[in-house]
Short mmCIF file of C-alpha atoms in Angstrom, two decimals:
data_model
loop_
_atom_site.label_atom_id
_atom_site.label_comp_id
_atom_site.label_asym_id
_atom_site.label_seq_id
_atom_site.Cartn_x
_atom_site.Cartn_y
_atom_site.Cartn_z
CA MET A 1 73.63 93.48 135.44
CA SER A 2 76.44 91.09 134.68
CA ARG A 3 79.90 92.61 134.57
CA ILE A 4 80.89 93.21 130.97
CA GLU A 5 84.32 94.74 130.49
CA GLU A 6 84.41 94.83 126.67
CA PRO A 7 81.64 95.27 124.06
CA PRO A 8 80.62 91.90 122.57
CA HIS A 9 81.99 91.32 119.07
CA GLU A 10 78.50 90.46 117.83
CA LEU A 11 77.27 93.88 118.94
CA LEU A 12 80.16 95.67 117.21
CA ASP A 13 79.43 93.78 113.99
CA LEU A 14 75.79 94.84 114.24
CA ILE A 15 76.76 98.47 114.83
CA TYR A 16 78.87 98.56 111.66
CA ASP A 17 76.21 96.71 109.65
CA ALA A 18 73.76 99.46 110.68
CA ALA A 19 75.82 101.96 108.65
CA ALA A 20 74.47 100.35 105.49
CA ASP A 21 71.10 99.14 106.83
CA ASP A 22 69.55 101.60 109.27
CA HIS A 23 66.84 99.11 110.24
CA LEU A 24 69.52 97.39 112.33
CA TRP A 25 69.75 100.34 114.73
CA VAL A 26 66.75 99.05 116.69
CA PRO A 27 68.39 95.71 117.63
CA VAL A 28 71.60 97.68 118.35
CA LEU A 29 69.70 99.89 120.79
CA GLU A 30 67.98 96.89 122.34
CA GLU A 31 71.30 95.16 123.01
CA ILE A 32 72.95 98.28 124.44
CA ALA A 33 69.94 98.88 126.69
CA LYS A 34 70.20 95.31 127.95
CA LEU A 35 73.95 95.59 128.65
CA THR A 36 73.56 98.89 130.54
CA ASN A 37 70.46 97.94 132.51
CA SER A 38 68.46 100.61 130.67
CA ALA A 39 64.74 100.81 130.02
CA ALA A 40 65.02 102.51 126.64
CA GLY A 41 67.44 103.60 123.92
CA VAL A 42 67.16 106.36 121.31
CA LEU A 43 69.16 107.46 118.24
CA LEU A 44 68.09 110.83 116.80
CA CYS A 45 69.20 113.10 113.99
CA GLN A 46 67.72 116.50 114.66
CA SER A 47 68.05 120.22 114.08
CA ILE A 48 67.40 122.32 117.16
CA ARG A 49 67.59 125.46 115.04
CA ASP A 50 64.84 124.27 112.68
CA ARG A 51 63.12 122.14 115.34
CA THR A 52 63.09 119.16 113.00
CA ILE A 53 63.86 115.46 113.51
CA PHE A 54 65.31 114.00 110.31
CA PHE A 55 65.40 110.37 111.44
CA GLU A 56 64.86 108.44 114.63
CA HIS A 57 65.40 104.91 115.91
CA HIS A 58 64.27 103.87 119.34
CA THR A 59 63.38 100.90 121.49
CA ASN A 60 60.90 100.71 124.38
CA THR A 61 60.01 104.36 123.80
CA SER A 62 56.49 105.78 123.66
CA GLU A 63 55.43 106.93 120.20
CA GLU A 64 53.18 109.51 121.87
CA CYS A 65 56.09 110.91 123.87
CA ILE A 66 58.21 111.07 120.72
CA ARG A 67 55.40 113.04 119.07
CA ILE A 68 55.26 115.47 122.00
CA LEU A 69 59.05 115.78 121.94
CA LYS A 70 58.90 116.77 118.25
CA GLU A 71 56.07 119.24 118.78
CA ARG A 72 57.06 120.99 122.01
CA HIS A 73 60.41 119.92 123.43
CA MET A 74 63.03 119.85 120.70
CA VAL A 75 64.78 122.45 122.83
CA ASN A 76 65.29 121.00 126.30
CA PRO A 77 68.09 121.08 128.89
CA TRP A 78 69.73 117.94 127.51
CA THR A 79 69.71 118.86 123.80
CA VAL A 80 70.92 122.40 124.50
CA HIS A 81 73.89 121.10 126.51
CA MET A 82 74.80 118.37 124.01
CA SER A 83 74.65 120.75 121.02
CA THR A 84 76.61 123.60 122.62
CA HIS A 85 78.88 122.24 125.36
CA SER A 86 79.68 118.58 124.74
CA PRO A 87 82.34 117.41 122.23
CA VAL A 88 81.33 114.67 119.81
CA GLY A 89 82.04 111.18 121.14
CA VAL A 90 81.99 112.02 124.87
CA VAL A 91 79.63 110.17 127.22
CA VAL A 92 77.57 112.62 129.28
CA PRO A 93 75.45 111.44 132.26
CA SER A 94 72.27 113.53 132.40
CA ASP A 95 72.74 114.32 136.09
CA THR A 96 75.91 116.28 135.27
CA ILE A 97 73.77 118.53 133.05
CA LEU A 98 70.88 118.96 135.45
CA PRO A 99 70.21 117.01 138.67
CA LEU A 100 67.05 114.92 138.56
CA SER A 101 65.43 117.08 141.28
CA ASN A 102 65.78 120.13 138.99
CA LEU A 103 64.83 118.22 135.83
CA GLN A 104 61.58 117.15 137.49
CA ARG A 105 60.49 120.80 137.62
CA THR A 106 60.53 121.11 133.81
CA ALA A 107 57.70 120.61 131.34
CA PHE A 108 60.07 118.39 129.34
CA PHE A 109 60.19 115.95 132.24
CA ASP A 110 56.43 116.11 132.88
CA GLU A 111 55.43 115.49 129.27
CA VAL A 112 58.22 113.30 127.87
CA MET A 113 60.09 111.55 130.67
CA ARG A 114 57.58 111.04 133.50
CA PRO A 115 54.92 109.25 131.37
CA GLN A 116 57.55 106.66 130.41
CA GLY A 117 58.86 106.21 133.94
CA LEU A 118 62.25 107.64 132.93
CA GLY A 119 64.55 110.02 134.80
CA HIS A 120 68.22 109.34 134.11
CA SER A 121 70.08 109.24 130.81
CA ALA A 122 73.58 108.72 129.41
CA MET A 123 74.14 110.51 126.11
CA ILE A 124 76.76 110.59 123.34
CA GLY A 125 76.88 113.09 120.49
CA LEU A 126 77.79 111.24 117.28
CA ALA A 127 77.79 114.12 114.78
CA GLN A 128 77.40 117.85 115.12
CA LYS A 129 76.93 120.37 112.32
CA PRO A 130 75.46 123.87 112.38
CA ASP A 131 72.21 122.63 110.87
CA PHE A 132 71.82 119.21 112.51
CA GLY A 133 73.22 116.81 115.07
CA VAL A 134 73.08 113.07 115.69
CA GLY A 135 72.84 111.85 119.26
CA PHE A 136 72.46 108.55 121.07
CA SER A 137 71.12 107.96 124.57
CA VAL A 138 70.08 105.19 126.92
CA ASN A 139 67.52 105.94 129.62
CA ARG A 140 66.34 104.46 132.90
CA GLY A 141 63.90 105.20 135.69
CA PRO A 142 64.46 107.40 138.77
CA ARG A 143 64.48 104.40 141.11
CA GLN A 144 67.40 102.81 139.24
CA GLY A 145 69.52 105.84 139.91
CA PRO A 146 72.23 107.43 137.73
CA TYR A 147 74.47 105.32 135.51
CA GLY A 148 77.45 103.77 137.31
CA ASP A 149 81.11 103.80 136.38
CA GLN A 150 81.00 100.34 134.80
CA GLU A 151 78.05 101.22 132.56
CA LEU A 152 79.63 104.53 131.55
CA ARG A 153 82.92 102.79 130.70
CA LEU A 154 81.05 100.34 128.46
CA LEU A 155 79.32 103.23 126.70
CA GLU A 156 82.69 104.98 126.28
CA LYS A 157 84.03 101.90 124.50
CA LEU A 158 80.95 101.65 122.29
CA GLY A 159 80.97 105.36 121.45
CA PRO A 160 83.80 105.39 118.85
CA HIS A 161 82.24 102.45 116.99
CA MET A 162 78.81 104.10 116.88
CA LEU A 163 80.41 107.38 115.80
CA ARG A 164 82.23 105.71 112.90
CA SER A 165 79.12 103.81 111.86
CA VAL A 166 76.93 106.92 111.87
CA ARG A 167 79.50 108.94 109.90
CA LEU A 168 79.97 106.10 107.43
CA GLY A 169 76.20 105.76 107.10
CA LEU A 170 75.91 109.46 106.30
CA ARG A 171 78.48 108.94 103.53
CA MET A 172 77.30 105.70 101.97
CA ASP A 173 76.54 107.26 98.58
CA ALA A 174 79.40 105.33 96.99
CA TYR A 175 78.05 102.02 98.27
CA LYS A 176 74.53 102.89 97.15
CA ALA A 177 75.81 103.95 93.73
CA LEU A 178 77.47 100.54 93.41
CA GLN A 179 74.22 98.84 94.38
CA ARG A 180 72.42 100.76 91.65
CA ALA A 181 75.25 100.23 89.15
CA GLU A 182 75.61 104.00 88.71
CA TRP A 183 79.09 103.79 87.23
CA GLN A 184 79.09 107.41 86.05
CA THR A 185 78.62 108.58 89.64
CA LEU A 186 81.47 106.38 90.80
CA GLU A 187 83.76 107.64 88.06
CA SER A 188 83.34 111.21 89.34
CA LEU A 189 84.25 110.41 92.95
CA ALA A 190 87.52 111.77 94.32
CA VAL A 191 87.82 108.64 96.45
CA GLY A 192 89.05 105.38 94.93
CA VAL A 193 86.48 102.57 94.86
CA ILE A 194 87.45 98.95 94.14
CA LEU A 195 85.17 95.91 94.24
CA LEU A 196 86.78 92.49 94.81
CA ASP A 197 85.43 88.96 94.45
CA ARG A 198 85.79 86.06 96.90
CA LYS A 199 89.31 85.36 95.64
CA ALA A 200 90.30 89.02 96.15
CA ARG A 201 90.34 89.63 92.39
CA VAL A 202 89.36 93.05 91.04
CA LEU A 203 85.84 93.18 89.58
CA PHE A 204 85.62 96.95 89.27
CA ALA A 205 87.86 99.98 89.89
CA ASN A 206 86.78 103.58 89.35
CA ARG A 207 88.92 106.29 87.76
CA ALA A 208 90.40 107.52 91.08
CA ALA A 209 91.51 103.98 91.94
CA ARG A 210 92.95 103.41 88.47
CA LEU A 211 95.02 106.60 88.79
CA LEU A 212 96.41 105.39 92.12
CA GLY A 213 97.27 102.12 90.38
CA GLY A 214 98.96 103.77 87.42
CA GLU A 215 102.60 103.60 86.47
CA HIS A 216 103.70 106.13 89.10
CA GLY A 217 100.97 105.41 91.64
CA PRO A 218 101.37 103.69 95.02
CA LEU A 219 99.02 100.80 94.22
CA ARG A 220 99.31 97.87 91.86
CA LEU A 221 96.18 96.54 90.13
CA ARG A 222 97.99 93.94 88.05
CA HIS A 223 97.05 90.27 87.69
CA SER A 224 93.56 91.11 88.92
CA LYS A 225 94.90 91.79 92.43
CA VAL A 226 95.32 94.91 94.56
CA ALA A 227 98.73 95.48 96.15
CA HIS A 228 100.89 98.31 97.44
CA ILE A 229 104.27 99.15 95.95
CA SER A 230 105.81 98.36 99.35
CA PRO A 231 105.80 94.61 100.19
CA SER A 232 105.20 95.24 103.90
CA HIS A 233 102.19 97.45 103.21
CA SER A 234 100.95 94.93 100.65
CA ARG A 235 100.87 92.35 103.43
CA ARG A 236 98.87 94.71 105.64
CA LEU A 237 96.48 95.45 102.78
CA ASP A 238 96.00 91.74 102.17
CA GLU A 239 95.30 91.23 105.87
CA ILE A 240 92.38 93.67 105.91
CA VAL A 241 91.05 92.23 102.63
CA GLN A 242 91.17 88.73 104.10
CA SER A 243 89.50 90.04 107.24
CA ALA A 244 86.67 91.49 105.15
CA LEU A 245 86.38 88.19 103.25
CA ARG A 246 85.85 86.50 106.62
CA GLY A 247 82.93 88.86 107.25
CA THR A 248 84.46 91.69 109.28
CA PRO A 249 82.19 94.72 108.61
CA THR A 250 85.00 97.28 108.28
CA ALA A 251 88.76 97.45 108.72
CA THR A 252 91.05 100.40 108.02
CA ILE A 253 94.77 100.94 107.45
CA ALA A 254 96.96 103.90 106.50
CA VAL A 255 99.68 103.36 103.89
CA PRO A 256 102.16 105.85 102.40
CA HIS A 257 101.51 107.49 99.07
CA VAL A 258 105.23 106.90 98.31
CA ASP A 259 105.78 109.85 95.95
CA ARG A 260 104.47 112.38 98.46
CA GLY A 261 105.14 110.51 101.65
CA SER A 262 101.62 111.38 102.82
CA PRO A 263 99.15 108.69 103.89
CA LEU A 264 96.42 106.96 101.98
CA THR A 265 93.58 105.63 104.09
CA ILE A 266 92.19 102.31 102.84
CA LEU A 267 88.89 101.06 104.23
CA ALA A 268 87.86 97.47 103.50
CA SER A 269 84.20 96.56 103.92
CA SER A 270 82.57 93.18 103.46
CA VAL A 271 79.69 93.13 100.99
CA ARG A 272 76.44 92.41 102.75
CA ALA A 273 74.62 89.20 101.83
CA GLN A 274 71.54 91.08 100.63
CA ASP A 275 73.68 93.02 98.11
CA VAL A 276 75.34 90.03 96.46
CA ASP A 277 72.42 89.49 94.07
CA ARG A 278 72.35 93.19 93.15
CA PHE A 279 75.98 93.06 92.10
CA ALA A 280 75.39 89.82 90.23
CA ASP A 281 72.63 91.53 88.25
CA ALA A 282 75.22 94.15 87.23
CA ASN A 283 77.53 91.39 85.90
CA LEU A 284 79.70 91.56 89.01
CA LYS A 285 79.21 88.02 90.24
CA GLY A 286 80.97 86.97 93.42
CA ALA A 287 81.28 90.51 94.83
CA ALA A 288 82.66 90.12 98.34
CA VAL A 289 84.77 93.13 99.40
CA LEU A 290 84.65 96.88 98.83
CA LEU A 291 87.79 99.00 99.12
CA PHE A 292 87.60 102.76 99.58
CA ILE A 293 90.96 104.54 99.08
CA ILE A 294 91.13 108.11 100.38
CA ASP A 295 94.01 110.48 99.66
CA ALA A 296 94.10 112.96 102.56
CA THR A 297 95.98 115.50 100.43
CA ASN A 298 93.35 115.53 97.70
CA LYS A 299 91.92 119.01 98.16
CA SER A 300 89.28 118.37 95.51
CA GLY A 301 88.10 115.52 97.69
CA VAL A 302 87.84 117.62 100.86
CA PRO A 303 86.82 121.24 100.29
CA ALA A 304 87.40 123.63 103.18
CA SER A 305 83.67 124.40 103.14
CA VAL A 306 82.92 120.80 104.14
CA LEU A 307 85.09 121.13 107.25
CA MET A 308 83.50 124.47 108.05
CA ASP A 309 80.02 122.95 107.87
CA ALA A 310 80.92 119.75 109.71
CA TYR A 311 82.80 121.23 112.67
CA GLY A 312 82.02 124.92 112.67
CA LEU A 313 85.56 125.89 111.64
CA THR A 314 86.41 129.33 110.34
CA PRO A 315 87.88 129.52 106.81
CA ALA A 316 91.35 130.10 108.30
CA GLU A 317 91.00 127.13 110.66
CA ALA A 318 89.81 124.88 107.81
CA ARG A 319 92.84 125.83 105.70
CA VAL A 320 95.17 125.01 108.60
CA ALA A 321 93.39 121.68 109.19
CA LEU A 322 93.78 120.68 105.53
CA ALA A 323 97.45 121.68 105.48
CA ILE A 324 98.30 119.79 108.68
CA ALA A 325 96.30 116.74 107.55
CA SER A 326 98.22 116.70 104.27
CA GLY A 327 101.41 115.94 106.21
CA LEU A 328 102.88 119.43 106.53
CA SER A 329 104.56 120.34 109.81
CA ILE A 330 103.52 123.43 111.75
CA PRO A 331 106.49 125.47 110.41
CA GLU A 332 105.77 124.27 106.85
CA THR A 333 102.11 125.21 107.26
CA ALA A 334 103.08 128.66 108.54
CA SER A 335 105.30 129.15 105.51
CA ALA A 336 102.73 127.83 103.04
CA LEU A 337 99.95 130.05 104.43
CA SER A 338 102.22 133.05 105.13
CA LEU A 339 101.27 133.12 108.81
CA SER A 340 103.23 133.11 112.05
CA LEU A 341 103.96 129.96 114.02
CA ASN A 342 101.87 131.23 116.93
CA THR A 343 98.89 131.87 114.64
CA ILE A 344 99.08 128.33 113.22
CA LYS A 345 99.36 126.84 116.70
CA THR A 346 96.37 128.86 117.93
CA GLN A 347 94.24 127.90 114.94
CA LEU A 348 95.27 124.24 115.22
CA GLN A 349 94.21 124.19 118.87
CA ALA A 350 90.87 125.66 117.82
CA VAL A 351 90.51 122.89 115.23
CA PHE A 352 91.25 120.25 117.86
CA GLY A 353 88.77 121.82 120.27
CA LYS A 354 85.93 121.96 117.75
CA SER A 355 86.55 118.50 116.29
CA GLY A 356 87.16 116.73 119.61
CA LEU A 357 90.57 115.51 118.38
CA ASN A 358 93.99 116.01 119.95
CA ARG A 359 96.56 114.58 117.50
CA GLN A 360 97.61 115.45 113.98
CA THR A 361 97.31 111.80 112.89
CA ASP A 362 93.69 111.73 114.12
CA LEU A 363 93.06 114.92 112.17
CA ALA A 364 94.42 113.33 108.99
CA ARG A 365 92.15 110.33 109.41
CA MET A 366 89.15 112.55 110.10
CA ILE A 367 89.85 114.56 106.92
CA ALA A 368 90.19 111.30 104.97
CA SER A 369 86.87 109.98 106.23
CA ILE A 370 85.11 113.22 105.30
CA GLY A 371 86.49 112.84 101.77
CA LEU A 372 85.11 109.33 101.51
CA VAL A 373 82.36 110.04 99.01
CA ASN A 374 82.87 113.70 98.15
CA ALA A 375 82.65 114.09 94.40
CA GLY A 376 82.92 117.86 94.22
CA LYS A 377 85.19 119.81 91.88
CA PRO A 378 88.34 121.52 93.14
CA GLU A 379 87.69 124.68 95.08
CA THR A 380 88.38 128.00 93.49
CA LYS A 381 90.80 130.10 95.47
#
């Protein structure tokens, strides 16, 4: 295998395109298998509890072995470890779970791995909820040996991009609503949605975006352009819009809300070529860029129940996560929730442990991404 220090840009583009077109996962898997000297690659969304596979994408993998996996080996040493012991986004070599000599004594190996000439794997969990998980793996034969440091480093660099793409793909309702011209659906979203043409002029803005662009809002939607009230942040916003116009699949920035001092997350996504005609049919000719604007403090956009489902948080931990992500300090959170500092610190550490994060800024971004297409009503206390 040739030495590759960084993931090719073409592969990263393909990974992000797969968020909107899941047929592209197969060429993604093929390219990653090639770069890591692997015989096969698999992306699965499955529920071990219900023993169900919701979707699957694979390359150089036996359909018969996939059938046997579904019927008899949904629970195996690898899936049990990844669902219970491995944080999302971490690369796990299979030999650290169970040495090949021990794996070869299992029925899973005899019926799924051996017929395909496979023995070693490197796996990454991309999403984990109580009722399902999404995982990615590359696999190779026993004679090739375990994955080396260089291959694992490459997978580590690819992991965050695949994680973002999978999570975005699971939340593409807003994009699909735009494709179908379901304006009523878009109007109910807590996230702001703006569609721009090739000259960065506004073609459509939903209610949430219009509120952010109102008289006291942080955005300006005047003269058919999108800008931030701060000139420096306007320049940054223009940069990611221009990047999307050049074809970059996704780019993200955080800008201040101004009034609250808390961040807004703005995600710019280039409109795929196959969707241009759909938008034109909806009298939105020249559609080129989609902006999603997420207010991390919008509790109606991110119910605590969503965090509890997504990361297995307790109600108390979810409330702490939302408070911290909204920009409150630990002492302010303790005061707001009428809890001690030590209790807040303990619950925050639990949140970090379950989510795989370790910084408050990362937590804020994670909360914002979860709110991307949530259209629910405010929670009742």
